[in-house]
Short mmCIF file of C-alpha atoms in Angstrom, two decimals:
data_model
loop_
_atom_site.label_atom_id
_atom_site.label_comp_id
_atom_site.label_asym_id
_atom_site.label_seq_id
_atom_site.Cartn_x
_atom_site.Cartn_y
_atom_site.Cartn_z
CA UNK A 20 0.00 0.00 0.00
CA UNK A 21 1.49 3.30 -1.10
CA UNK A 22 1.15 6.19 1.40
CA UNK A 23 0.47 9.68 0.01
CA UNK A 24 2.75 11.66 2.30
CA UNK A 25 1.50 15.03 1.06
CA UNK A 26 -2.11 14.21 2.04
CA UNK A 27 -0.96 12.78 5.36
CA UNK A 28 1.05 15.87 6.23
CA UNK A 29 -1.87 18.12 5.26
CA UNK A 30 -4.28 16.18 7.51
CA UNK A 31 -1.78 16.25 10.38
CA UNK A 32 -1.22 20.01 10.03
CA UNK A 33 -4.97 20.65 9.86
CA UNK A 34 -5.53 18.53 12.96
CA UNK A 35 -2.87 20.43 14.92
CA UNK A 36 -4.35 23.76 13.82
CA UNK A 37 -7.87 22.82 14.93
CA UNK A 38 -6.57 21.48 18.25
CA UNK A 39 -4.61 24.67 18.84
CA UNK A 40 -7.62 26.87 18.11
CA UNK A 41 -9.84 24.87 20.45
CA UNK A 42 -7.22 25.13 23.19
CA UNK A 43 -6.99 28.91 22.77
CA UNK A 44 -10.78 29.28 22.88
CA UNK A 45 -10.98 27.17 26.02
CA UNK A 46 -8.21 29.16 27.70
CA UNK A 47 -9.93 32.43 26.78
CA UNK A 48 -13.25 31.17 28.19
CA UNK A 49 -11.53 30.14 31.43
CA UNK A 50 -9.92 33.60 31.74
CA UNK A 51 -13.27 35.34 31.24
CA UNK A 52 -14.92 33.02 33.76
CA UNK A 53 -12.16 33.65 36.30
CA UNK A 54 -12.44 37.43 35.87
CA UNK A 55 -16.23 37.32 36.27
CA UNK A 56 -16.03 35.21 39.41
CA UNK A 57 -13.28 37.33 40.95
CA UNK A 58 -15.17 40.61 40.59
CA UNK A 59 -17.54 41.33 43.49
CA UNK A 60 -21.06 42.48 42.65
CA UNK A 61 -21.06 46.25 42.29
CA UNK A 62 -23.32 48.26 44.58
CA UNK A 63 -24.15 51.86 43.94
CA UNK A 64 -24.07 54.49 46.65
CA UNK A 65 -27.86 54.54 46.36
CA UNK A 66 -28.11 50.93 47.51
CA UNK A 67 -25.56 51.45 50.28
CA UNK A 68 -27.21 54.51 51.79
CA UNK A 69 -26.95 54.55 55.53
CA UNK A 70 -23.45 53.09 55.64
CA UNK A 71 -22.13 56.60 56.12
CA UNK A 72 -23.59 60.09 56.20
CA UNK A 73 -21.69 61.31 53.13
CA UNK A 74 -23.53 58.79 50.93
CA UNK A 75 -26.83 60.27 52.08
CA UNK A 76 -25.63 63.84 51.58
CA UNK A 77 -24.43 63.11 48.03
CA UNK A 78 -27.73 61.39 47.24
CA UNK A 79 -29.83 64.33 48.46
CA UNK A 80 -27.65 66.87 46.65
CA UNK A 81 -28.21 65.05 43.38
CA UNK A 82 -31.92 64.68 44.07
CA UNK A 83 -32.40 68.40 44.73
CA UNK A 84 -30.74 69.25 41.39
CA UNK A 85 -32.88 67.04 39.17
CA UNK A 86 -35.27 69.85 38.18
CA UNK A 87 -32.37 72.21 37.47
CA UNK A 88 -30.76 69.59 35.25
CA UNK A 89 -33.87 69.36 33.08
CA UNK A 90 -34.13 73.14 32.81
CA UNK A 91 -30.45 73.36 31.94
CA UNK A 92 -30.92 70.73 29.22
CA UNK A 93 -33.55 72.98 27.62
CA UNK A 94 -31.33 76.07 27.89
CA UNK A 95 -28.37 74.15 26.46
CA UNK A 96 -30.31 72.61 23.57
CA UNK A 97 -28.67 74.56 20.71
CA UNK A 98 -30.82 72.91 18.03
CA UNK A 99 -34.02 73.25 20.02
CA UNK A 100 -36.89 75.46 18.91
CA UNK A 101 -38.77 78.01 21.00
CA UNK A 102 -42.47 78.81 21.22
CA UNK A 103 -43.93 81.93 22.83
CA UNK A 104 -47.34 81.67 24.47
CA UNK A 105 -48.98 84.05 26.98
CA UNK A 106 -45.69 85.89 27.32
CA UNK A 107 -43.81 82.72 28.26
CA UNK A 108 -40.95 81.29 26.23
CA UNK A 109 -41.18 77.51 25.96
CA UNK A 110 -37.94 75.82 24.96
CA UNK A 111 -37.70 72.44 23.30
CA UNK A 112 -36.12 69.73 25.43
CA UNK A 113 -33.52 67.36 23.95
CA UNK A 114 -34.49 63.83 23.04
CA UNK A 115 -33.64 62.32 26.42
CA UNK A 116 -36.27 64.58 28.05
CA UNK A 117 -38.81 65.04 25.24
CA UNK A 118 -41.70 63.19 26.93
CA UNK A 119 -43.37 63.08 30.34
CA UNK A 120 -42.36 59.43 30.82
CA UNK A 121 -38.69 60.24 30.17
CA UNK A 122 -38.69 63.17 32.59
CA UNK A 123 -40.53 61.36 35.40
CA UNK A 124 -38.28 58.35 34.80
CA UNK A 125 -35.28 60.62 35.29
CA UNK A 126 -36.73 62.06 38.50
CA UNK A 127 -37.55 58.51 39.60
CA UNK A 128 -33.88 57.70 40.04
CA UNK A 129 -34.14 59.57 43.35
CA UNK A 130 -37.79 60.35 44.02
CA UNK A 131 -40.78 58.06 44.50
CA UNK A 132 -43.26 57.84 41.63
CA UNK A 133 -45.83 60.22 43.20
CA UNK A 134 -43.16 62.84 43.91
CA UNK A 135 -41.63 62.44 40.43
CA UNK A 136 -45.03 63.05 38.86
CA UNK A 137 -45.71 66.01 41.16
CA UNK A 138 -42.40 67.54 40.13
CA UNK A 139 -43.36 67.19 36.47
CA UNK A 140 -46.86 68.57 37.03
CA UNK A 141 -45.39 71.67 38.71
CA UNK A 142 -43.18 72.41 35.74
CA UNK A 143 -44.61 74.79 33.14
CA UNK A 144 -44.71 72.59 30.06
CA UNK A 145 -46.28 72.57 26.63
CA UNK A 146 -46.65 69.78 24.07
CA UNK A 147 -45.60 70.68 20.53
CA UNK A 148 -45.96 67.84 18.01
CA UNK A 149 -45.96 65.36 20.92
CA UNK A 150 -42.69 66.74 22.28
CA UNK A 151 -42.33 68.47 25.63
CA UNK A 152 -41.30 72.13 25.71
CA UNK A 153 -40.61 73.81 29.04
CA UNK A 154 -40.65 77.38 30.32
CA UNK A 155 -37.68 77.98 32.58
CA UNK A 156 -38.83 79.44 35.94
CA UNK A 157 -37.68 82.81 37.23
CA UNK A 158 -37.31 81.58 40.82
CA UNK A 159 -34.83 78.99 42.03
CA UNK A 160 -34.33 77.26 45.37
CA UNK A 161 -30.62 76.91 46.13
CA UNK A 162 -29.91 74.29 48.78
CA UNK A 163 -26.98 73.69 51.07
CA UNK A 164 -26.76 70.07 52.16
CA UNK A 165 -23.60 68.86 53.88
CA UNK A 166 -22.49 66.50 56.62
CA UNK A 167 -22.36 69.55 58.91
CA UNK A 168 -26.07 70.37 58.77
CA UNK A 169 -27.50 66.88 58.15
CA UNK A 170 -28.54 64.23 60.63
CA UNK A 171 -29.48 60.68 59.67
CA UNK A 172 -31.50 58.15 61.65
CA UNK A 173 -32.01 54.56 60.52
CA UNK A 174 -35.09 52.65 61.65
CA UNK A 175 -36.40 49.34 60.26
CA UNK A 176 -34.45 49.82 57.06
CA UNK A 177 -35.78 53.34 56.45
CA UNK A 178 -33.78 56.54 56.72
CA UNK A 179 -35.07 59.71 58.34
CA UNK A 180 -32.93 62.67 57.33
CA UNK A 181 -33.09 66.21 58.71
CA UNK A 182 -31.26 69.10 57.07
CA UNK A 183 -31.04 72.32 59.11
CA UNK A 184 -30.29 75.73 57.61
CA UNK A 185 -30.71 74.33 54.11
CA UNK A 186 -30.51 77.82 52.62
CA UNK A 187 -29.52 81.35 53.52
CA UNK A 188 -31.79 83.22 55.94
CA UNK A 189 -32.43 85.87 53.27
CA UNK A 190 -34.21 83.25 51.13
CA UNK A 191 -36.56 81.78 53.75
CA UNK A 192 -37.39 81.87 57.45
CA UNK A 193 -38.24 78.16 57.69
CA UNK A 194 -35.02 76.50 56.54
CA UNK A 195 -35.45 72.92 57.73
CA UNK A 196 -36.12 70.03 55.37
CA UNK A 197 -36.97 66.47 56.36
CA UNK A 198 -36.74 63.48 54.06
CA UNK A 199 -37.91 59.90 54.43
CA UNK A 200 -36.00 57.40 52.32
CA UNK A 201 -37.20 53.85 51.74
CA UNK A 202 -36.12 50.98 49.51
CA UNK A 203 -38.07 50.38 46.33
CA UNK A 204 -39.37 46.79 46.38
CA UNK A 205 -38.39 46.11 42.76
CA UNK A 206 -35.03 47.83 42.36
CA UNK A 207 -33.93 47.51 46.01
CA UNK A 208 -32.59 51.05 45.73
CA UNK A 209 -33.44 53.89 48.07
CA UNK A 210 -35.84 56.57 46.94
CA UNK A 211 -37.24 59.67 48.61
CA UNK A 212 -40.71 58.81 49.84
CA UNK A 213 -41.45 62.21 51.37
CA UNK A 214 -39.95 65.68 51.57
CA UNK A 215 -41.41 68.00 54.19
CA UNK A 216 -40.58 71.59 54.94
CA UNK A 217 -41.76 74.94 53.59
CA UNK A 218 -38.68 75.72 51.50
CA UNK A 219 -39.26 74.82 47.85
CA UNK A 220 -42.24 72.68 48.81
CA UNK A 221 -44.45 74.03 46.01
CA UNK A 222 -42.36 72.08 43.51
CA UNK A 223 -43.45 68.79 45.07
CA UNK A 224 -47.16 69.31 45.85
#
């Protein structure tokens, strides 16, 4: 029987190539698996609220600026159109905020659903071709929230937060805000269930 050495060498080379590729794939899969197993599950500061006061302070600072962020997005929307009605200038919001659901969803990262909807309802908005336009208010409510003027109490998994002197005395006489933070049952993240205090309260009623 005559052996065709060329065919034999070709089959051998092909076999070694396939084996090498399979080995590389397996090694790569093992590396990925090892990396995945070695990394601890990430937790956001929102989930870890209560571990230290600074987490709570940072959370509340972000929460109190959500309305401003939406207004700024309208002011910064270079390609956005404007509509004037009853002496008010309504500015077009960018795509990420061009519907009620998108805006309340954005607020909902920090505020409970009822508060997120109340915040939206207290904005001066107008629908133009199914897109939300907003009139930027003439009054703002600057807040000062720090570890120095904030106290946090934890009870049955909820957080009760009191912020004293939240603004300058020239802005308001009643300058105390109280927040109640609870975990959302679905996301397991904290959200602001209530915000009480006279300062800026009309934005949340």
